Amino acid sequence: MQDTAMLVQLGYTPNEALVEQLDKIKSNTSGYEKIAKHIMDLNDHLKVENAYVALSNSKDYFKIKIESPTPELAEEAHEKIKHFSEKFKVQVEKLPGKETYYILGYEQ
């Protein structure tokens, strides 16, 4: 998938800075080429729970942000993330005290 298409799917308006940020994230995400499609699918599946995949501004990783209006929807989002991680062997890191995860990469 081309970088600009991926940025558009994630809700961004592509520009040079975002493409550079995406390049850094891709090179920092182990096994990126094996999980890129799954990351985009996860983003689509999480929309119903008001959760989404985004580019992290603080670290060179994709982040998953949960902004669900109810605890039930938030729990469903957490379950989908867990399922995604286990099914596709993707290592994620939940940030303590936040409704945010980092996608670290493919588990070898």
PDB file of N, CA and C in Angstrom:
ATOM      1  N   MET A   1       0.851  -1.185   0.000  1.00  0.00           N
ATOM      2  CA  MET A   1       0.000   0.000   0.000  1.00  0.00           C
ATOM      3  C   MET A   1       0.892   1.242   0.000  1.00  0.00           C
ATOM      4  N   GLN A   2       0.537   2.191  -0.832  1.00  0.00           N
ATOM      5  CA  GLN A   2       1.318   3.416  -0.912  1.00  0.00           C
ATOM      6  C   GLN A   2       1.110   4.263   0.339  1.00  0.00           C
ATOM      7  N   ASP A   3       2.149   5.020   0.670  1.00  0.00           N
ATOM      8  CA  ASP A   3       2.113   5.837   1.885  1.00  0.00           C
ATOM      9  C   ASP A   3       0.957   6.838   1.881  1.00  0.00           C
ATOM     10  N   THR A   4       0.738   7.510   0.768  1.00  0.00           N
ATOM     11  CA  THR A   4      -0.338   8.512   0.741  1.00  0.00           C
ATOM     12  C   THR A   4      -1.700   7.862   0.920  1.00  0.00           C
ATOM     13  N   ALA A   5      -1.889   6.678   0.310  1.00  0.00           N
ATOM     14  CA  ALA A   5      -3.164   5.977   0.458  1.00  0.00           C
ATOM     15  C   ALA A   5      -3.381   5.558   1.913  1.00  0.00           C
ATOM     16  N   MET A   6      -2.317   5.094   2.554  1.00  0.00           N
ATOM     17  CA  MET A   6      -2.428   4.691   3.957  1.00  0.00           C
ATOM     18  C   MET A   6      -2.772   5.903   4.832  1.00  0.00           C
ATOM     19  N   LEU A   7      -2.124   7.020   4.598  1.00  0.00           N
ATOM     20  CA  LEU A   7      -2.410   8.224   5.378  1.00  0.00           C
ATOM     21  C   LEU A   7      -3.870   8.652   5.207  1.00  0.00           C
ATOM     22  N   VAL A   8      -4.362   8.614   3.986  1.00  0.00           N
ATOM     23  CA  VAL A   8      -5.761   8.981   3.721  1.00  0.00           C
ATOM     24  C   VAL A   8      -6.696   8.032   4.467  1.00  0.00           C
ATOM     25  N   GLN A   9      -6.406   6.727   4.424  1.00  0.00           N
ATOM     26  CA  GLN A   9      -7.258   5.756   5.119  1.00  0.00           C
ATOM     27  C   GLN A   9      -7.268   5.994   6.624  1.00  0.00           C
ATOM     28  N   LEU A  10      -6.164   6.508   7.144  1.00  0.00           N
ATOM     29  CA  LEU A  10      -6.091   6.794   8.580  1.00  0.00           C
ATOM     30  C   LEU A  10      -6.681   8.169   8.925  1.00  0.00           C
ATOM     31  N   GLY A  11      -7.148   8.901   7.915  1.00  0.00           N
ATOM     32  CA  GLY A  11      -7.818  10.171   8.170  1.00  0.00           C
ATOM     33  C   GLY A  11      -6.928  11.396   8.077  1.00  0.00           C
ATOM     34  N   TYR A  12      -5.732  11.241   7.541  1.00  0.00           N
ATOM     35  CA  TYR A  12      -4.812  12.365   7.408  1.00  0.00           C
ATOM     36  C   TYR A  12      -4.858  12.937   5.997  1.00  0.00           C
ATOM     37  N   THR A  13      -4.487  14.207   5.870  1.00  0.00           N
ATOM     38  CA  THR A  13      -4.257  14.817   4.576  1.00  0.00           C
ATOM     39  C   THR A  13      -2.760  14.720   4.332  1.00  0.00           C
ATOM     40  N   PRO A  14      -2.340  13.892   3.372  1.00  0.00           N
ATOM     41  CA  PRO A  14      -0.910  13.655   3.173  1.00  0.00           C
ATOM     42  C   PRO A  14      -0.127  14.923   2.862  1.00  0.00           C
ATOM     43  N   ASN A  15       1.018  15.035   3.490  1.00  0.00           N
ATOM     44  CA  ASN A  15       1.981  16.079   3.165  1.00  0.00           C
ATOM     45  C   ASN A  15       3.374  15.502   3.407  1.00  0.00           C
ATOM     46  N   GLU A  16       4.393  16.261   3.073  1.00  0.00           N
ATOM     47  CA  GLU A  16       5.762  15.748   3.156  1.00  0.00           C
ATOM     48  C   GLU A  16       6.141  15.336   4.580  1.00  0.00           C
ATOM     49  N   ALA A  17       5.754  16.119   5.560  1.00  0.00           N
ATOM     50  CA  ALA A  17       6.093  15.809   6.955  1.00  0.00           C
ATOM     51  C   ALA A  17       5.431  14.504   7.406  1.00  0.00           C
ATOM     52  N   LEU A  18       4.173  14.296   7.036  1.00  0.00           N
ATOM     53  CA  LEU A  18       3.477  13.063   7.427  1.00  0.00           C
ATOM     54  C   LEU A  18       4.060  11.843   6.723  1.00  0.00           C
ATOM     55  N   VAL A  19       4.447  11.995   5.462  1.00  0.00           N
ATOM     56  CA  VAL A  19       5.067  10.883   4.738  1.00  0.00           C
ATOM     57  C   VAL A  19       6.398  10.519   5.397  1.00  0.00           C
ATOM     58  N   GLU A  20       7.171  11.523   5.811  1.00  0.00           N
ATOM     59  CA  GLU A  20       8.435  11.269   6.510  1.00  0.00           C
ATOM     60  C   GLU A  20       8.181  10.583   7.852  1.00  0.00           C
ATOM     61  N   GLN A  21       7.169  11.043   8.579  1.00  0.00           N
ATOM     62  CA  GLN A  21       6.826  10.422   9.860  1.00  0.00           C
ATOM     63  C   GLN A  21       6.411   8.969   9.643  1.00  0.00           C
ATOM     64  N   LEU A  22       5.606   8.710   8.624  1.00  0.00           N
ATOM     65  CA  LEU A  22       5.181   7.347   8.320  1.00  0.00           C
ATOM     66  C   LEU A  22       6.383   6.475   7.956  1.00  0.00           C
ATOM     67  N   ASP A  23       7.334   7.021   7.202  1.00  0.00           N
ATOM     68  CA  ASP A  23       8.546   6.267   6.857  1.00  0.00           C
ATOM     69  C   ASP A  23       9.311   5.854   8.109  1.00  0.00           C
ATOM     70  N   LYS A  24       9.444   6.754   9.066  1.00  0.00           N
ATOM     71  CA  LYS A  24      10.129   6.439  10.327  1.00  0.00           C
ATOM     72  C   LYS A  24       9.386   5.339  11.089  1.00  0.00           C
ATOM     73  N   ILE A  25       8.072   5.449  11.125  1.00  0.00           N
ATOM     74  CA  ILE A  25       7.251   4.454  11.833  1.00  0.00           C
ATOM     75  C   ILE A  25       7.406   3.093  11.160  1.00  0.00           C
ATOM     76  N   LYS A  26       7.347   3.064   9.835  1.00  0.00           N
ATOM     77  CA  LYS A  26       7.482   1.801   9.111  1.00  0.00           C
ATOM     78  C   LYS A  26       8.830   1.150   9.384  1.00  0.00           C
ATOM     79  N   SER A  27       9.898   1.930   9.368  1.00  0.00           N
ATOM     80  CA  SER A  27      11.225   1.345   9.585  1.00  0.00           C
ATOM     81  C   SER A  27      11.426   0.945  11.046  1.00  0.00           C
ATOM     82  N   ASN A  28      10.680   1.522  11.966  1.00  0.00           N
ATOM     83  CA  ASN A  28      10.795   1.207  13.391  1.00  0.00           C
ATOM     84  C   ASN A  28       9.885   0.047  13.807  1.00  0.00           C
ATOM     85  N   THR A  29       8.952  -0.322  12.944  1.00  0.00           N
ATOM     86  CA  THR A  29       7.985  -1.386  13.245  1.00  0.00           C
ATOM     87  C   THR A  29       8.497  -2.696  12.660  1.00  0.00           C
ATOM     88  N   SER A  30       8.945  -3.613  13.529  1.00  0.00           N
ATOM     89  CA  SER A  30       9.511  -4.865  13.031  1.00  0.00           C
ATOM     90  C   SER A  30       8.457  -5.656  12.260  1.00  0.00           C
ATOM     91  N   GLY A  31       8.870  -6.190  11.103  1.00  0.00           N
ATOM     92  CA  GLY A  31       7.967  -6.977  10.269  1.00  0.00           C
ATOM     93  C   GLY A  31       6.817  -6.180   9.688  1.00  0.00           C
ATOM     94  N   TYR A  32       7.016  -4.893   9.499  1.00  0.00           N
ATOM     95  CA  TYR A  32       5.941  -4.005   9.032  1.00  0.00           C
ATOM     96  C   TYR A  32       5.226  -4.563   7.801  1.00  0.00           C
ATOM     97  N   GLU A  33       5.999  -5.049   6.827  1.00  0.00           N
ATOM     98  CA  GLU A  33       5.404  -5.508   5.573  1.00  0.00           C
ATOM     99  C   GLU A  33       4.441  -6.675   5.791  1.00  0.00           C
ATOM    100  N   LYS A  34       4.638  -7.446   6.863  1.00  0.00           N
ATOM    101  CA  LYS A  34       3.762  -8.580   7.152  1.00  0.00           C
ATOM    102  C   LYS A  34       2.449  -8.149   7.824  1.00  0.00           C
ATOM    103  N   ILE A  35       2.442  -6.983   8.450  1.00  0.00           N
ATOM    104  CA  ILE A  35       1.263  -6.592   9.236  1.00  0.00           C
ATOM    105  C   ILE A  35       0.561  -5.329   8.760  1.00  0.00           C
ATOM    106  N   ALA A  36       1.082  -4.678   7.732  1.00  0.00           N
ATOM    107  CA  ALA A  36       0.501  -3.402   7.281  1.00  0.00           C
ATOM    108  C   ALA A  36      -0.988  -3.523   6.966  1.00  0.00           C
ATOM    109  N   LYS A  37      -1.366  -4.541   6.201  1.00  0.00           N
ATOM    110  CA  LYS A  37      -2.775  -4.714   5.835  1.00  0.00           C
ATOM    111  C   LYS A  37      -3.630  -4.954   7.081  1.00  0.00           C
ATOM    112  N   HIS A  38      -3.098  -5.718   8.034  1.00  0.00           N
ATOM    113  CA  HIS A  38      -3.849  -6.019   9.250  1.00  0.00           C
ATOM    114  C   HIS A  38      -4.053  -4.762  10.103  1.00  0.00           C
ATOM    115  N   ILE A  39      -3.079  -3.875  10.081  1.00  0.00           N
ATOM    116  CA  ILE A  39      -3.216  -2.606  10.816  1.00  0.00           C
ATOM    117  C   ILE A  39      -4.374  -1.803  10.236  1.00  0.00           C
ATOM    118  N   MET A  40      -4.465  -1.756   8.907  1.00  0.00           N
ATOM    119  CA  MET A  40      -5.552  -1.003   8.273  1.00  0.00           C
ATOM    120  C   MET A  40      -6.901  -1.665   8.536  1.00  0.00           C
ATOM    121  N   ASP A  41      -6.933  -3.000   8.514  1.00  0.00           N
ATOM    122  CA  ASP A  41      -8.177  -3.712   8.827  1.00  0.00           C
ATOM    123  C   ASP A  41      -8.605  -3.443  10.270  1.00  0.00           C
ATOM    124  N   LEU A  42      -7.640  -3.450  11.185  1.00  0.00           N
ATOM    125  CA  LEU A  42      -7.950  -3.152  12.588  1.00  0.00           C
ATOM    126  C   LEU A  42      -8.569  -1.769  12.710  1.00  0.00           C
ATOM    127  N   ASN A  43      -8.002  -0.798  12.014  1.00  0.00           N
ATOM    128  CA  ASN A  43      -8.542   0.561  12.058  1.00  0.00           C
ATOM    129  C   ASN A  43     -10.013   0.565  11.639  1.00  0.00           C
ATOM    130  N   ASP A  44     -10.333  -0.144  10.572  1.00  0.00           N
ATOM    131  CA  ASP A  44     -11.724  -0.213  10.102  1.00  0.00           C
ATOM    132  C   ASP A  44     -12.633  -0.869  11.144  1.00  0.00           C
ATOM    133  N   HIS A  45     -12.168  -1.949  11.773  1.00  0.00           N
ATOM    134  CA  HIS A  45     -12.978  -2.676  12.751  1.00  0.00           C
ATOM    135  C   HIS A  45     -13.201  -1.872  14.040  1.00  0.00           C
ATOM    136  N   LEU A  46     -12.263  -1.005  14.375  1.00  0.00           N
ATOM    137  CA  LEU A  46     -12.360  -0.258  15.640  1.00  0.00           C
ATOM    138  C   LEU A  46     -13.281   0.963  15.552  1.00  0.00           C
ATOM    139  N   LYS A  47     -13.604   1.394  14.366  1.00  0.00           N
ATOM    140  CA  LYS A  47     -14.396   2.625  14.208  1.00  0.00           C
ATOM    141  C   LYS A  47     -15.725   2.577  14.958  1.00  0.00           C
ATOM    142  N   VAL A  48     -16.354   1.387  15.002  1.00  0.00           N
ATOM    143  CA  VAL A  48     -17.652   1.275  15.683  1.00  0.00           C
ATOM    144  C   VAL A  48     -17.552   1.566  17.174  1.00  0.00           C
ATOM    145  N   GLU A  49     -16.385   1.362  17.757  1.00  0.00           N
ATOM    146  CA  GLU A  49     -16.189   1.625  19.192  1.00  0.00           C
ATOM    147  C   GLU A  49     -15.543   2.991  19.458  1.00  0.00           C
ATOM    148  N   ASN A  50     -15.504   3.856  18.453  1.00  0.00           N
ATOM    149  CA  ASN A  50     -14.831   5.155  18.577  1.00  0.00           C
ATOM    150  C   ASN A  50     -13.364   4.975  18.953  1.00  0.00           C
ATOM    151  N   ALA A  51     -12.720   4.057  18.281  1.00  0.00           N
ATOM    152  CA  ALA A  51     -11.292   3.824  18.451  1.00  0.00           C
ATOM    153  C   ALA A  51     -10.663   3.830  17.059  1.00  0.00           C
ATOM    154  N   TYR A  52      -9.349   4.062  16.999  1.00  0.00           N
ATOM    155  CA  TYR A  52      -8.705   4.191  15.694  1.00  0.00           C
ATOM    156  C   TYR A  52      -7.199   4.022  15.806  1.00  0.00           C
ATOM    157  N   VAL A  53      -6.582   3.778  14.660  1.00  0.00           N
ATOM    158  CA  VAL A  53      -5.128   3.730  14.545  1.00  0.00           C
ATOM    159  C   VAL A  53      -4.667   5.096  14.055  1.00  0.00           C
ATOM    160  N   ALA A  54      -3.561   5.581  14.620  1.00  0.00           N
ATOM    161  CA  ALA A  54      -3.023   6.889  14.242  1.00  0.00           C
ATOM    162  C   ALA A  54      -1.498   6.834  14.271  1.00  0.00           C
ATOM    163  N   LEU A  55      -0.881   7.901  13.811  1.00  0.00           N
ATOM    164  CA  LEU A  55       0.567   8.035  13.920  1.00  0.00           C
ATOM    165  C   LEU A  55       0.859   8.669  15.276  1.00  0.00           C
ATOM    166  N   SER A  56       1.779   8.102  16.012  1.00  0.00           N
ATOM    167  CA  SER A  56       2.137   8.672  17.307  1.00  0.00           C
ATOM    168  C   SER A  56       3.028   9.895  17.097  1.00  0.00           C
ATOM    169  N   ASN A  57       2.780  10.936  17.865  1.00  0.00           N
ATOM    170  CA  ASN A  57       3.618  12.130  17.804  1.00  0.00           C
ATOM    171  C   ASN A  57       4.823  12.041  18.728  1.00  0.00           C
ATOM    172  N   SER A  58       4.779  11.123  19.696  1.00  0.00           N
ATOM    173  CA  SER A  58       5.860  11.061  20.683  1.00  0.00           C
ATOM    174  C   SER A  58       6.866   9.945  20.436  1.00  0.00           C
ATOM    175  N   LYS A  59       6.449   8.874  19.743  1.00  0.00           N
ATOM    176  CA  LYS A  59       7.342   7.755  19.431  1.00  0.00           C
ATOM    177  C   LYS A  59       7.109   7.342  17.986  1.00  0.00           C
ATOM    178  N   ASP A  60       8.097   6.695  17.391  1.00  0.00           N
ATOM    179  CA  ASP A  60       7.970   6.265  15.999  1.00  0.00           C
ATOM    180  C   ASP A  60       7.245   4.933  15.896  1.00  0.00           C
ATOM    181  N   TYR A  61       5.963   4.954  16.266  1.00  0.00           N
ATOM    182  CA  TYR A  61       5.086   3.792  16.197  1.00  0.00           C
ATOM    183  C   TYR A  61       3.696   4.239  15.781  1.00  0.00           C
ATOM    184  N   PHE A  62       2.919   3.260  15.282  1.00  0.00           N
ATOM    185  CA  PHE A  62       1.486   3.491  15.164  1.00  0.00           C
ATOM    186  C   PHE A  62       0.929   3.401  16.570  1.00  0.00           C
ATOM    187  N   LYS A  63      -0.094   4.184  16.840  1.00  0.00           N
ATOM    188  CA  LYS A  63      -0.774   4.044  18.128  1.00  0.00           C
ATOM    189  C   LYS A  63      -2.229   3.714  17.870  1.00  0.00           C
ATOM    190  N   ILE A  64      -2.813   3.048  18.844  1.00  0.00           N
ATOM    191  CA  ILE A  64      -4.239   2.748  18.808  1.00  0.00           C
ATOM    192  C   ILE A  64      -4.858   3.550  19.931  1.00  0.00           C
ATOM    193  N   LYS A  65      -5.786   4.392  19.599  1.00  0.00           N
ATOM    194  CA  LYS A  65      -6.417   5.278  20.577  1.00  0.00           C
ATOM    195  C   LYS A  65      -7.874   4.860  20.748  1.00  0.00           C
ATOM    196  N   ILE A  66      -8.281   4.681  21.996  1.00  0.00           N
ATOM    197  CA  ILE A  66      -9.670   4.317  22.298  1.00  0.00           C
ATOM    198  C   ILE A  66     -10.350   5.528  22.935  1.00  0.00           C
ATOM    199  N   GLU A  67     -11.363   6.026  22.266  1.00  0.00           N
ATOM    200  CA  GLU A  67     -12.122   7.188  22.766  1.00  0.00           C
ATOM    201  C   GLU A  67     -13.607   6.833  22.863  1.00  0.00           C
ATOM    202  N   SER A  68     -13.879   5.629  23.299  1.00  0.00           N
ATOM    203  CA  SER A  68     -15.253   5.138  23.366  1.00  0.00           C
ATOM    204  C   SER A  68     -16.061   5.890  24.418  1.00  0.00           C
ATOM    205  N   PRO A  69     -17.330   6.193  24.117  1.00  0.00           N
ATOM    206  CA  PRO A  69     -18.168   6.950  25.048  1.00  0.00           C
ATOM    207  C   PRO A  69     -18.670   6.119  26.238  1.00  0.00           C
ATOM    208  N   THR A  70     -18.615   4.790  26.133  1.00  0.00           N
ATOM    209  CA  THR A  70     -19.101   3.954  27.235  1.00  0.00           C
ATOM    210  C   THR A  70     -18.047   2.902  27.595  1.00  0.00           C
ATOM    211  N   PRO A  71     -18.046   2.439  28.839  1.00  0.00           N
ATOM    212  CA  PRO A  71     -17.102   1.379  29.231  1.00  0.00           C
ATOM    213  C   PRO A  71     -17.295   0.091  28.420  1.00  0.00           C
ATOM    214  N   GLU A  72     -18.528  -0.199  28.029  1.00  0.00           N
ATOM    215  CA  GLU A  72     -18.803  -1.404  27.251  1.00  0.00           C
ATOM    216  C   GLU A  72     -18.130  -1.340  25.876  1.00  0.00           C
ATOM    217  N   LEU A  73     -18.251  -0.184  25.212  1.00  0.00           N
ATOM    218  CA  LEU A  73     -17.611  -0.031  23.904  1.00  0.00           C
ATOM    219  C   LEU A  73     -16.094  -0.065  24.044  1.00  0.00           C
ATOM    220  N   ALA A  74     -15.569   0.543  25.095  1.00  0.00           N
ATOM    221  CA  ALA A  74     -14.120   0.522  25.332  1.00  0.00           C
ATOM    222  C   ALA A  74     -13.643  -0.912  25.520  1.00  0.00           C
ATOM    223  N   GLU A  75     -14.396  -1.705  26.282  1.00  0.00           N
ATOM    224  CA  GLU A  75     -14.023  -3.102  26.504  1.00  0.00           C
ATOM    225  C   GLU A  75     -14.034  -3.886  25.193  1.00  0.00           C
ATOM    226  N   GLU A  76     -15.017  -3.617  24.333  1.00  0.00           N
ATOM    227  CA  GLU A  76     -15.054  -4.277  23.029  1.00  0.00           C
ATOM    228  C   GLU A  76     -13.817  -3.913  22.203  1.00  0.00           C
ATOM    229  N   ALA A  77     -13.409  -2.663  22.266  1.00  0.00           N
ATOM    230  CA  ALA A  77     -12.212  -2.227  21.542  1.00  0.00           C
ATOM    231  C   ALA A  77     -10.978  -2.946  22.078  1.00  0.00           C
ATOM    232  N   HIS A  78     -10.858  -3.044  23.401  1.00  0.00           N
ATOM    233  CA  HIS A  78      -9.721  -3.765  23.995  1.00  0.00           C
ATOM    234  C   HIS A  78      -9.703  -5.228  23.544  1.00  0.00           C
ATOM    235  N   GLU A  79     -10.872  -5.848  23.470  1.00  0.00           N
ATOM    236  CA  GLU A  79     -10.964  -7.240  23.026  1.00  0.00           C
ATOM    237  C   GLU A  79     -10.532  -7.380  21.563  1.00  0.00           C
ATOM    238  N   LYS A  80     -10.936  -6.440  20.712  1.00  0.00           N
ATOM    239  CA  LYS A  80     -10.540  -6.490  19.307  1.00  0.00           C
ATOM    240  C   LYS A  80      -9.027  -6.332  19.161  1.00  0.00           C
ATOM    241  N   ILE A  81      -8.447  -5.472  19.972  1.00  0.00           N
ATOM    242  CA  ILE A  81      -6.994  -5.265  19.932  1.00  0.00           C
ATOM    243  C   ILE A  81      -6.273  -6.532  20.385  1.00  0.00           C
ATOM    244  N   LYS A  82      -6.789  -7.155  21.442  1.00  0.00           N
ATOM    245  CA  LYS A  82      -6.201  -8.405  21.928  1.00  0.00           C
ATOM    246  C   LYS A  82      -6.287  -9.486  20.846  1.00  0.00           C
ATOM    247  N   HIS A  83      -7.455  -9.610  20.214  1.00  0.00           N
ATOM    248  CA  HIS A  83      -7.653 -10.600  19.152  1.00  0.00           C
ATOM    249  C   HIS A  83      -6.692 -10.336  17.984  1.00  0.00           C
ATOM    250  N   PHE A  84      -6.582  -9.075  17.568  1.00  0.00           N
ATOM    251  CA  PHE A  84      -5.672  -8.664  16.491  1.00  0.00           C
ATOM    252  C   PHE A  84      -4.242  -9.070  16.837  1.00  0.00           C
ATOM    253  N   SER A  85      -3.828  -8.774  18.052  1.00  0.00           N
ATOM    254  CA  SER A  85      -2.472  -9.067  18.502  1.00  0.00           C
ATOM    255  C   SER A  85      -2.179 -10.563  18.473  1.00  0.00           C
ATOM    256  N   GLU A  86      -3.107 -11.349  18.990  1.00  0.00           N
ATOM    257  CA  GLU A  86      -2.906 -12.802  19.048  1.00  0.00           C
ATOM    258  C   GLU A  86      -2.994 -13.453  17.666  1.00  0.00           C
ATOM    259  N   LYS A  87      -3.984 -13.078  16.884  1.00  0.00           N
ATOM    260  CA  LYS A  87      -4.210 -13.713  15.590  1.00  0.00           C
ATOM    261  C   LYS A  87      -3.077 -13.456  14.606  1.00  0.00           C
ATOM    262  N   PHE A  88      -2.598 -12.211  14.569  1.00  0.00           N
ATOM    263  CA  PHE A  88      -1.588 -11.837  13.580  1.00  0.00           C
ATOM    264  C   PHE A  88      -0.182 -11.729  14.165  1.00  0.00           C
ATOM    265  N   LYS A  89      -0.027 -12.159  15.424  1.00  0.00           N
ATOM    266  CA  LYS A  89       1.274 -12.153  16.105  1.00  0.00           C
ATOM    267  C   LYS A  89       1.901 -10.762  16.097  1.00  0.00           C
ATOM    268  N   VAL A  90       1.104  -9.781  16.495  1.00  0.00           N
ATOM    269  CA  VAL A  90       1.558  -8.403  16.539  1.00  0.00           C
ATOM    270  C   VAL A  90       1.761  -8.001  17.993  1.00  0.00           C
ATOM    271  N   GLN A  91       2.948  -7.511  18.292  1.00  0.00           N
ATOM    272  CA  GLN A  91       3.243  -7.071  19.654  1.00  0.00           C
ATOM    273  C   GLN A  91       2.703  -5.653  19.849  1.00  0.00           C
ATOM    274  N   VAL A  92       1.858  -5.506  20.864  1.00  0.00           N
ATOM    275  CA  VAL A  92       1.337  -4.187  21.216  1.00  0.00           C
ATOM    276  C   VAL A  92       1.723  -3.880  22.664  1.00  0.00           C
ATOM    277  N   GLU A  93       1.815  -2.601  22.965  1.00  0.00           N
ATOM    278  CA  GLU A  93       2.144  -2.167  24.328  1.00  0.00           C
ATOM    279  C   GLU A  93       1.076  -1.185  24.788  1.00  0.00           C
ATOM    280  N   LYS A  94       0.376  -1.523  25.871  1.00  0.00           N
ATOM    281  CA  LYS A  94      -0.629  -0.612  26.426  1.00  0.00           C
ATOM    282  C   LYS A  94       0.070   0.389  27.325  1.00  0.00           C
ATOM    283  N   LEU A  95      -0.252   1.643  27.153  1.00  0.00           N
ATOM    284  CA  LEU A  95       0.333   2.677  27.997  1.00  0.00           C
ATOM    285  C   LEU A  95      -0.390   2.694  29.336  1.00  0.00           C
ATOM    286  N   PRO A  96       0.350   2.680  30.432  1.00  0.00           N
ATOM    287  CA  PRO A  96      -0.273   2.643  31.763  1.00  0.00           C
ATOM    288  C   PRO A  96      -1.182   3.850  31.995  1.00  0.00           C
ATOM    289  N   GLY A  97      -2.393   3.565  32.460  1.00  0.00           N
ATOM    290  CA  GLY A  97      -3.333   4.625  32.812  1.00  0.00           C
ATOM    291  C   GLY A  97      -3.950   5.353  31.629  1.00  0.00           C
ATOM    292  N   LYS A  98      -3.745   4.855  30.416  1.00  0.00           N
ATOM    293  CA  LYS A  98      -4.306   5.506  29.228  1.00  0.00           C
ATOM    294  C   LYS A  98      -5.039   4.477  28.383  1.00  0.00           C
ATOM    295  N   GLU A  99      -5.913   4.965  27.546  1.00  0.00           N
ATOM    296  CA  GLU A  99      -6.644   4.118  26.600  1.00  0.00           C
ATOM    297  C   GLU A  99      -5.892   4.129  25.269  1.00  0.00           C
ATOM    298  N   THR A 100      -4.595   3.863  25.331  1.00  0.00           N
ATOM    299  CA  THR A 100      -3.728   3.936  24.161  1.00  0.00           C
ATOM    300  C   THR A 100      -2.771   2.754  24.142  1.00  0.00           C
ATOM    301  N   TYR A 101      -2.534   2.259  22.941  1.00  0.00           N
ATOM    302  CA  TYR A 101      -1.546   1.194  22.714  1.00  0.00           C
ATOM    303  C   TYR A 101      -0.562   1.658  21.649  1.00  0.00           C
ATOM    304  N   TYR A 102       0.644   1.112  21.677  1.00  0.00           N
ATOM    305  CA  TYR A 102       1.582   1.251  20.570  1.00  0.00           C
ATOM    306  C   TYR A 102       1.648  -0.089  19.843  1.00  0.00           C
ATOM    307  N   ILE A 103       1.720  -0.047  18.523  1.00  0.00           N
ATOM    308  CA  ILE A 103       1.936  -1.257  17.730  1.00  0.00           C
ATOM    309  C   ILE A 103       3.443  -1.354  17.517  1.00  0.00           C
ATOM    310  N   LEU A 104       4.080  -2.318  18.173  1.00  0.00           N
ATOM    311  CA  LEU A 104       5.537  -2.435  18.144  1.00  0.00           C
ATOM    312  C   LEU A 104       6.043  -3.238  16.948  1.00  0.00           C
ATOM    313  N   GLY A 105       5.265  -4.202  16.496  1.00  0.00           N
ATOM    314  CA  GLY A 105       5.687  -4.939  15.315  1.00  0.00           C
ATOM    315  C   GLY A 105       5.295  -6.403  15.371  1.00  0.00           C
ATOM    316  N   TYR A 106       5.738  -7.099  14.371  1.00  0.00           N
ATOM    317  CA  TYR A 106       5.459  -8.520  14.195  1.00  0.00           C
ATOM    318  C   TYR A 106       6.342  -9.317  15.134  1.00  0.00           C
ATOM    319  N   GLU A 107       5.742 -10.269  15.870  1.00  0.00           N
ATOM    320  CA  GLU A 107       6.498 -11.121  16.765  1.00  0.00           C
ATOM    321  C   GLU A 107       7.077 -12.278  15.976  1.00  0.00           C
ATOM    322  N   GLN A 108       8.378 -12.377  15.932  1.00  0.00           N
ATOM    323  CA  GLN A 108       9.065 -13.432  15.166  1.00  0.00           C
ATOM    324  C   GLN A 108       8.847 -14.781  15.796  1.00  0.00           C
TER     325      GLN A 108
END
